[in-house]
PDB file of N, CA and C in Angstrom:
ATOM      1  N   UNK A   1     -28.672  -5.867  24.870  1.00  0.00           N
ATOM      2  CA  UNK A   1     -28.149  -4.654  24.248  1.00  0.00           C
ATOM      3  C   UNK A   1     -26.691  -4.868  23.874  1.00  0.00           C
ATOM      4  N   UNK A   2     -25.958  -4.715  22.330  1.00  0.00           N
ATOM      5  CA  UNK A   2     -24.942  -4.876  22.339  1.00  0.00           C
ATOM      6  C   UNK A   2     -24.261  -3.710  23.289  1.00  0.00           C
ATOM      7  N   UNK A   3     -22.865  -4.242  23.742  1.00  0.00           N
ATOM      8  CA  UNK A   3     -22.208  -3.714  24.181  1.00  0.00           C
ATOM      9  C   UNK A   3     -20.704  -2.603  23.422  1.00  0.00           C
ATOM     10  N   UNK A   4     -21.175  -2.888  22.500  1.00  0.00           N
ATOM     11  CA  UNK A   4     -20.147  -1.978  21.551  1.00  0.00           C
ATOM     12  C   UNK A   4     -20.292  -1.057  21.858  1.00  0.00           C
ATOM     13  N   UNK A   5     -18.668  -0.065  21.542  1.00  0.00           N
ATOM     14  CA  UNK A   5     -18.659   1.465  22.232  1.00  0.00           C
ATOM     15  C   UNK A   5     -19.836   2.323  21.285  1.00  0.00           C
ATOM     16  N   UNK A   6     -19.797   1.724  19.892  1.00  0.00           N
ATOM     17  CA  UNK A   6     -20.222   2.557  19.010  1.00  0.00           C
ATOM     18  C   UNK A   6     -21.825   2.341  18.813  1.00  0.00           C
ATOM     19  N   UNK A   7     -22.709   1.098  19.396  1.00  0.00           N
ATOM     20  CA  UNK A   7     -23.862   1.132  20.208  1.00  0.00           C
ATOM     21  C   UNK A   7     -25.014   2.452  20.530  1.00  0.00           C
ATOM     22  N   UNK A   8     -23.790   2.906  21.333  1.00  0.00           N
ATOM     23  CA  UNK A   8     -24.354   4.493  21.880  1.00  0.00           C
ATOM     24  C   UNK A   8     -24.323   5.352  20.964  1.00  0.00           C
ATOM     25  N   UNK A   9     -23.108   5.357  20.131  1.00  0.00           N
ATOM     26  CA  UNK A   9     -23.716   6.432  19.634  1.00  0.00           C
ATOM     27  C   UNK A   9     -24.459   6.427  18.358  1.00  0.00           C
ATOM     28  N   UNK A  10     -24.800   4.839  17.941  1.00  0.00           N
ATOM     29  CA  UNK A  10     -25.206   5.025  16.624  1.00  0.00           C
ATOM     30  C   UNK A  10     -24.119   4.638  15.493  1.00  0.00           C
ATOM     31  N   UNK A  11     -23.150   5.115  15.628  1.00  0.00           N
ATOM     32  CA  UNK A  11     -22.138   5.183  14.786  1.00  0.00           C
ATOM     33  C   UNK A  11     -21.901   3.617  14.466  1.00  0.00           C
ATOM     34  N   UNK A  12     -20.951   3.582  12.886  1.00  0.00           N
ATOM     35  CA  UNK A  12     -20.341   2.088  12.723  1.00  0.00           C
ATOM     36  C   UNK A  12     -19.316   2.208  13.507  1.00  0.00           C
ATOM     37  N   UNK A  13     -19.323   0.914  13.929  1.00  0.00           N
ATOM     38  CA  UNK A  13     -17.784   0.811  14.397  1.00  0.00           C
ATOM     39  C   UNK A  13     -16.596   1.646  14.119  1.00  0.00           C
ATOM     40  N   UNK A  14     -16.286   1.590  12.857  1.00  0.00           N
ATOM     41  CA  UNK A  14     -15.043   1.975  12.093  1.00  0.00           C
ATOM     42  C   UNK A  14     -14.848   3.601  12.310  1.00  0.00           C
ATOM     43  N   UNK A  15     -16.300   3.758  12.060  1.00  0.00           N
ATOM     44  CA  UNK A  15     -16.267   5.467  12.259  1.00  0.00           C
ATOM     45  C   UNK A  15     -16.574   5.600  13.769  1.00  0.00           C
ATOM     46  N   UNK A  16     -16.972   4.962  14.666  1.00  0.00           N
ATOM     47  CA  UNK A  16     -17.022   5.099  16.263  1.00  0.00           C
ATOM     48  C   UNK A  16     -14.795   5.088  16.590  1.00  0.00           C
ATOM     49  N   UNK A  17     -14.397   4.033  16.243  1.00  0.00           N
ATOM     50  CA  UNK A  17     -13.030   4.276  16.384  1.00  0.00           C
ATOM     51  C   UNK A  17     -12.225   5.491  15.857  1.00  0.00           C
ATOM     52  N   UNK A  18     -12.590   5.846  14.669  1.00  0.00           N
ATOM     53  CA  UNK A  18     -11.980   7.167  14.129  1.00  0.00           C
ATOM     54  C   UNK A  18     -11.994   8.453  14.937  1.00  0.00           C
ATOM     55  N   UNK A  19     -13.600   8.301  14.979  1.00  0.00           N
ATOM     56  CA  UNK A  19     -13.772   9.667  15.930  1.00  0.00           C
ATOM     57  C   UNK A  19     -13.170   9.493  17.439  1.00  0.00           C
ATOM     58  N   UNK A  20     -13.038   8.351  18.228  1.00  0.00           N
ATOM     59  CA  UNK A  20     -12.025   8.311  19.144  1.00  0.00           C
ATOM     60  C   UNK A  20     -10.435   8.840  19.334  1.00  0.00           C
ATOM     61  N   UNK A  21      -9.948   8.709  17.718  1.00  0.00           N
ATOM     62  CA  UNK A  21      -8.911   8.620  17.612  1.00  0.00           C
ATOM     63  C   UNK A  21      -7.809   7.730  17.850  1.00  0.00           C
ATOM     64  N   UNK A  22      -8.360   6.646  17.578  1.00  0.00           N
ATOM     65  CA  UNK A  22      -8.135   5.668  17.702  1.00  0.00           C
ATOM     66  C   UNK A  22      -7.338   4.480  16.435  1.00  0.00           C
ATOM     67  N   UNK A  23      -6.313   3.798  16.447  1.00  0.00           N
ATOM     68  CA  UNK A  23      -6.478   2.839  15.419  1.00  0.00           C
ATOM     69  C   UNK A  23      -7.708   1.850  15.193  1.00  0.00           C
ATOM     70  N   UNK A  24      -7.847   1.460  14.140  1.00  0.00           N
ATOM     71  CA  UNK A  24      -9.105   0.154  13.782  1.00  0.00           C
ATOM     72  C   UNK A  24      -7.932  -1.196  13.855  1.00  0.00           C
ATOM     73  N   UNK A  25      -8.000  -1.809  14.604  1.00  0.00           N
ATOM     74  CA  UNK A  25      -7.181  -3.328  14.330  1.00  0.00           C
ATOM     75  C   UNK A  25      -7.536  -4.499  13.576  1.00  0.00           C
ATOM     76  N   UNK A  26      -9.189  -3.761  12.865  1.00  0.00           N
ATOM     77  CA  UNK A  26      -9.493  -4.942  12.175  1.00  0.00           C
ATOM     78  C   UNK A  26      -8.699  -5.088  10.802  1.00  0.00           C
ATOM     79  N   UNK A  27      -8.157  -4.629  10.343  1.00  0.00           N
ATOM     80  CA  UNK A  27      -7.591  -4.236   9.217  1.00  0.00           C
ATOM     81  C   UNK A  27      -6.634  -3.194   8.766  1.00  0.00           C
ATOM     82  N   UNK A  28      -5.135  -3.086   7.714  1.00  0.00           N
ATOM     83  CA  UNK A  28      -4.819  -1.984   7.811  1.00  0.00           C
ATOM     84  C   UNK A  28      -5.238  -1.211   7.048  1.00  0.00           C
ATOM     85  N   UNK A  29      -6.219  -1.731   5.997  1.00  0.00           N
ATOM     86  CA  UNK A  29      -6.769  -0.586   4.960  1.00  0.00           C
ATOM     87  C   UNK A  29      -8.048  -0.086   5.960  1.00  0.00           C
ATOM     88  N   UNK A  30      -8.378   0.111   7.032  1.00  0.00           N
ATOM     89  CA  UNK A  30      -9.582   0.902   7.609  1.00  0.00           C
ATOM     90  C   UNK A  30      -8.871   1.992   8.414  1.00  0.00           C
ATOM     91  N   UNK A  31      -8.008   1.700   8.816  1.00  0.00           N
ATOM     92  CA  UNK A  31      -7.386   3.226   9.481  1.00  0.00           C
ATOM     93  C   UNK A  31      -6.716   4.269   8.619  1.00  0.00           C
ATOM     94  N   UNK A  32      -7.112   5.253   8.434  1.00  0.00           N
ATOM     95  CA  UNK A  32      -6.575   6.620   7.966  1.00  0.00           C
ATOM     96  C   UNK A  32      -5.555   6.928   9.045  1.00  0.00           C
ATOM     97  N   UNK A  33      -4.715   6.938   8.470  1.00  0.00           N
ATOM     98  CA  UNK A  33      -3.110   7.598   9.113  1.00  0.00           C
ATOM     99  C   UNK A  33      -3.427   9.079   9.164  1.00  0.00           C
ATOM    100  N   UNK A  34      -2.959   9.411  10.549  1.00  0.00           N
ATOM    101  CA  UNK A  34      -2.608  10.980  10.917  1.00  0.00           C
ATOM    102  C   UNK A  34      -1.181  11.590  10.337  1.00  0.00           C
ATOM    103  N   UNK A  35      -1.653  12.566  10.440  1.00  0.00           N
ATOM    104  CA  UNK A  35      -0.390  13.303   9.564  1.00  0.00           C
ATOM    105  C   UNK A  35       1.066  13.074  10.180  1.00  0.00           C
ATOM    106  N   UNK A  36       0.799  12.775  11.859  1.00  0.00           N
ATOM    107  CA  UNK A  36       1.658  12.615  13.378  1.00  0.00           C
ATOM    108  C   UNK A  36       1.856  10.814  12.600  1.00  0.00           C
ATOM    109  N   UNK A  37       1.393  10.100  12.256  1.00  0.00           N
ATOM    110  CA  UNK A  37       1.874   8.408  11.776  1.00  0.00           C
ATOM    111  C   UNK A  37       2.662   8.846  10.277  1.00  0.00           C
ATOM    112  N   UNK A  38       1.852   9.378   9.454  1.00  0.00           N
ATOM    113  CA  UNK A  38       2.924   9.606   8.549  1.00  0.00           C
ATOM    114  C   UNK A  38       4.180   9.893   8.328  1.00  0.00           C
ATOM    115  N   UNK A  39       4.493  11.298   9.523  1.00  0.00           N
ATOM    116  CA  UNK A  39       5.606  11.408   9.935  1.00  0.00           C
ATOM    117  C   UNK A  39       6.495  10.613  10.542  1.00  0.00           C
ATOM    118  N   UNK A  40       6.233  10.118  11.006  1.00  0.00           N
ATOM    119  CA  UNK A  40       7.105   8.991  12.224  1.00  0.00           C
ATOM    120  C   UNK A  40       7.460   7.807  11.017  1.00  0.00           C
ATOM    121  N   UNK A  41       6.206   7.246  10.550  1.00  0.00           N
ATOM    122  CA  UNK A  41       6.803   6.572   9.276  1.00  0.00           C
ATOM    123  C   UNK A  41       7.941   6.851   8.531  1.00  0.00           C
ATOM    124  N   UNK A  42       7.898   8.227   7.711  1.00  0.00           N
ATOM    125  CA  UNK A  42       8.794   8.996   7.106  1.00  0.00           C
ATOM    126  C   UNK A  42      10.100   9.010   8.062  1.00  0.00           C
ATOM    127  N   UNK A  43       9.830   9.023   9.145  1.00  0.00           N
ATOM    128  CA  UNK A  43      11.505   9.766  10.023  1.00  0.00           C
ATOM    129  C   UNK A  43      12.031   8.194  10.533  1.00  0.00           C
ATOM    130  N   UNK A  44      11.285   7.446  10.648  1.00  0.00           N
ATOM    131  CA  UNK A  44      11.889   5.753  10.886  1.00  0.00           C
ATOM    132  C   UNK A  44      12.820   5.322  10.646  1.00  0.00           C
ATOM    133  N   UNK A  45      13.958   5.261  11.276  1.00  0.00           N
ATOM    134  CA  UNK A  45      15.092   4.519  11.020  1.00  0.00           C
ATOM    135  C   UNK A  45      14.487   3.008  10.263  1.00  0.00           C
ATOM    136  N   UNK A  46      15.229   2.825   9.184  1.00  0.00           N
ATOM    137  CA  UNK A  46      14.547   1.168   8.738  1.00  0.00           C
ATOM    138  C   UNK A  46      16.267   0.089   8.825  1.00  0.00           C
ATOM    139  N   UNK A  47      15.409  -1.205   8.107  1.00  0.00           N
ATOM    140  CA  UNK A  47      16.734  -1.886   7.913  1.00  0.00           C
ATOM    141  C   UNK A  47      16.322  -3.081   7.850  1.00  0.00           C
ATOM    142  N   UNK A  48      16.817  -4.376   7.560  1.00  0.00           N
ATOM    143  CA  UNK A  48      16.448  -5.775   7.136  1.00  0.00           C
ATOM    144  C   UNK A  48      16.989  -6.528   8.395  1.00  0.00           C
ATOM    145  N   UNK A  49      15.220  -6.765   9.293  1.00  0.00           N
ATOM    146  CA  UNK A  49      15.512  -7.371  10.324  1.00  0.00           C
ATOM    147  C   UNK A  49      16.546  -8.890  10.668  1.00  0.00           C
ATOM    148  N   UNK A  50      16.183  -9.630   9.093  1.00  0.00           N
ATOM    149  CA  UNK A  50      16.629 -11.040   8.785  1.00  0.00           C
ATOM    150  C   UNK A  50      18.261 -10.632   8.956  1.00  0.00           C
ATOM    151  N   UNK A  51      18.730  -9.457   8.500  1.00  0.00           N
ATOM    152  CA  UNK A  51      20.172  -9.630   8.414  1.00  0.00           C
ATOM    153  C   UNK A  51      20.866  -8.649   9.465  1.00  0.00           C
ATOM    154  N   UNK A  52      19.673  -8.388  10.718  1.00  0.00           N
ATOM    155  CA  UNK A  52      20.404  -8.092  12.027  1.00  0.00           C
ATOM    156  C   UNK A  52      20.345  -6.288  11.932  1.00  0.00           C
ATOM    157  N   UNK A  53      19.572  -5.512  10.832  1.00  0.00           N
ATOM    158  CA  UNK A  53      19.580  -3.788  10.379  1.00  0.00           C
ATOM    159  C   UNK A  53      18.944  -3.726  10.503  1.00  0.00           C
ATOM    160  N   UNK A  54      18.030  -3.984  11.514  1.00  0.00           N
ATOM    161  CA  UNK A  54      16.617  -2.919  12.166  1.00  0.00           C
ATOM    162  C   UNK A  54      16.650  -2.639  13.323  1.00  0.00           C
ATOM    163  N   UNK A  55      16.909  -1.143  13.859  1.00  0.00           N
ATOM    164  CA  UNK A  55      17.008  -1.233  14.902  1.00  0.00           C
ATOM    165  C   UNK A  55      16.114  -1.355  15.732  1.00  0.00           C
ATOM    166  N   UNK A  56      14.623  -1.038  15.490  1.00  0.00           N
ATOM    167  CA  UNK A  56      13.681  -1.821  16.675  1.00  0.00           C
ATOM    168  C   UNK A  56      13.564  -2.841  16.932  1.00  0.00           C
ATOM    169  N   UNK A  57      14.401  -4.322  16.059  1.00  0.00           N
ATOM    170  CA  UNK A  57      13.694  -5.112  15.912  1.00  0.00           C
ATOM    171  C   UNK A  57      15.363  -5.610  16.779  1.00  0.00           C
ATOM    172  N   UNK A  58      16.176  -5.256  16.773  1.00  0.00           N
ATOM    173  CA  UNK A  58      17.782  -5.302  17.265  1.00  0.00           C
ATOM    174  C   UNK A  58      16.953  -4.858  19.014  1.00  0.00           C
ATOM    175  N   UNK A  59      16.405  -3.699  19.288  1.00  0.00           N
ATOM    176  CA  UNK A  59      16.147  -3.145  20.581  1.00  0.00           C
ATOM    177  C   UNK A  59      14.713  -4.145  21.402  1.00  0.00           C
ATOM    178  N   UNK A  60      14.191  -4.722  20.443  1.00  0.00           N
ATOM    179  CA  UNK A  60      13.378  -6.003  20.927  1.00  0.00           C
ATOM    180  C   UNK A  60      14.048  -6.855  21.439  1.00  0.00           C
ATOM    181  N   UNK A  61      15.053  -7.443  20.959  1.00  0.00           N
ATOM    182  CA  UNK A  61      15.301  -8.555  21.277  1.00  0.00           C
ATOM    183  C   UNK A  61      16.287  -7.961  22.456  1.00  0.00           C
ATOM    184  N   UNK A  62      17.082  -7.140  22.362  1.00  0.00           N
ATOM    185  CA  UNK A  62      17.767  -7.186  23.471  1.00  0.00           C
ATOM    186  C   UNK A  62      17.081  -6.999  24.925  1.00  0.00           C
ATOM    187  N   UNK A  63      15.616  -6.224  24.680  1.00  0.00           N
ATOM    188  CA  UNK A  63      15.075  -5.767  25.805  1.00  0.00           C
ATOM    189  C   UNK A  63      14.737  -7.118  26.372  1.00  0.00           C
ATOM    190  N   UNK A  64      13.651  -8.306  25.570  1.00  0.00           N
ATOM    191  CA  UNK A  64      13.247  -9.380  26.055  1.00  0.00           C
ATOM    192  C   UNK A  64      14.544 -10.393  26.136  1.00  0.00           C
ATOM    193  N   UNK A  65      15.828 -10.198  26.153  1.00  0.00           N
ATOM    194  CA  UNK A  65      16.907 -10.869  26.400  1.00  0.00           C
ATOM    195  C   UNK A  65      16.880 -10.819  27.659  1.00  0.00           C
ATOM    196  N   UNK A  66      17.401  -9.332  27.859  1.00  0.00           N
ATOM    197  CA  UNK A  66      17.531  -8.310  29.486  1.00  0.00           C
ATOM    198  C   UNK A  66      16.280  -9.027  31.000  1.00  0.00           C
ATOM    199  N   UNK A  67      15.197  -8.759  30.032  1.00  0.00           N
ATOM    200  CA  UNK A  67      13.672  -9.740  30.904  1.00  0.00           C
ATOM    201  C   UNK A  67      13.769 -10.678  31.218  1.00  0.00           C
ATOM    202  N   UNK A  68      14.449 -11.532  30.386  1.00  0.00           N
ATOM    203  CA  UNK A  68      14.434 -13.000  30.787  1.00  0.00           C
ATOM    204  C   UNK A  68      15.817 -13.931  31.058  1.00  0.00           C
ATOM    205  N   UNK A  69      16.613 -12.686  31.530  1.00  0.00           N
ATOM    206  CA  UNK A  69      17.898 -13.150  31.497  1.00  0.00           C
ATOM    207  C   UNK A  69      18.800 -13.790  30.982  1.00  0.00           C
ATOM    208  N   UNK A  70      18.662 -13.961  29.471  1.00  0.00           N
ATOM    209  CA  UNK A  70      19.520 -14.866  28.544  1.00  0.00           C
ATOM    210  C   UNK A  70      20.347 -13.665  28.041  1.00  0.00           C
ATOM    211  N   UNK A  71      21.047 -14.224  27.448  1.00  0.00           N
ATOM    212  CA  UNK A  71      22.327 -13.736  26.519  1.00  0.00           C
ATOM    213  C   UNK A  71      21.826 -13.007  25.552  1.00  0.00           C
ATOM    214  N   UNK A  72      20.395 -13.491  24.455  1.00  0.00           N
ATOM    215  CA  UNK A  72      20.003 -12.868  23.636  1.00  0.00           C
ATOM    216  C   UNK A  72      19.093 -13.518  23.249  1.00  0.00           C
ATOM    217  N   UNK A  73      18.180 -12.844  22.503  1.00  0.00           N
ATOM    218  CA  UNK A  73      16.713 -13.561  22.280  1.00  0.00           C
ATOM    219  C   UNK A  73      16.260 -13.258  20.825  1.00  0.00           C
ATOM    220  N   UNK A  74      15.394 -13.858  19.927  1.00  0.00           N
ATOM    221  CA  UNK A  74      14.915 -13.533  18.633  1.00  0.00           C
ATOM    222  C   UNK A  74      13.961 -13.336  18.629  1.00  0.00           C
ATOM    223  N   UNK A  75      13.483 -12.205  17.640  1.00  0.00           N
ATOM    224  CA  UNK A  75      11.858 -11.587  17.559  1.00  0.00           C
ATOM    225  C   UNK A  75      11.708 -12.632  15.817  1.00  0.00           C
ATOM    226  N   UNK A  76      10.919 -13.513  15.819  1.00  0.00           N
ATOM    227  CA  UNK A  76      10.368 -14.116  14.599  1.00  0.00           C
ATOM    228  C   UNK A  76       9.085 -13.625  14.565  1.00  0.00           C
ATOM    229  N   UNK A  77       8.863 -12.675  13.196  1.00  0.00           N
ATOM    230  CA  UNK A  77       7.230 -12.639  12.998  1.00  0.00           C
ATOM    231  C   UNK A  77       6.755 -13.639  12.360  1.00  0.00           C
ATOM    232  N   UNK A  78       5.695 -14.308  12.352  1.00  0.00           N
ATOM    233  CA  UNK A  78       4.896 -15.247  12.110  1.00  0.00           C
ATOM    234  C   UNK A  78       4.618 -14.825  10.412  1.00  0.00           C
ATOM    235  N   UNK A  79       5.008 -14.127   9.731  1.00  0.00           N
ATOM    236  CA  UNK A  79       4.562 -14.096   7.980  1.00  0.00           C
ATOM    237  C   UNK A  79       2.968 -13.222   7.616  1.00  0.00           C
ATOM    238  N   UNK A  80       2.154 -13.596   9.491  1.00  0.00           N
ATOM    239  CA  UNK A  80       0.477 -13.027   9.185  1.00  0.00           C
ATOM    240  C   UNK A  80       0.509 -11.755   9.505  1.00  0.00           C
ATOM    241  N   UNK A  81      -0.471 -11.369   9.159  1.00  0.00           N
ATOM    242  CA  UNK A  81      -0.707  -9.795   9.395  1.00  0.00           C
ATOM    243  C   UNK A  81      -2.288  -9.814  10.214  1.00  0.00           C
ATOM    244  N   UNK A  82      -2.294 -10.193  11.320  1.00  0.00           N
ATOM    245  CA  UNK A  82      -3.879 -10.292  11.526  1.00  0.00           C
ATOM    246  C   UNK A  82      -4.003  -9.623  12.553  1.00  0.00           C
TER     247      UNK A  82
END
């Protein structure tokens, strides 16, 4: 018997995750954004991580600096989206 959540109920996957409320990680065109992601999108401080103006990406590195006791640390994304 597969073990998928969506198994039980019948449902596809995609729509077994939705109705959870859930993101889909297989992809970003399968998740429908809540009105609550749109917003947060919209209210996001932004900025160009490469030239040190993002602040999540500024509050990453300092946190995994802090963790691992160095001076300072770099968040490199890999270019993929998978």
């Amino acid at each position: 018997m597969d073990s998928h959540p969506a198994s039980a109920t019948g449902a596809a996957p995609a729509a077994a995750i939705a109705a959870a409320g859930s993101a889909d990680p297989r992809s970003d065109t399968v998740t429908r954004p809540t009105p609550g992601m749109r917003r947060a999108v919209a209210d996001a401080e932004v900025g160009d991580d490469v030239y040190g103006e993002d602040s999540s990406v500024r509050a990453l590195e300092e946190h995994t600096a802090g963790l691992l006791g160095h001076e300072a640390a770099r968040a490199d994304g890999s270019g993929l989206v998978h």
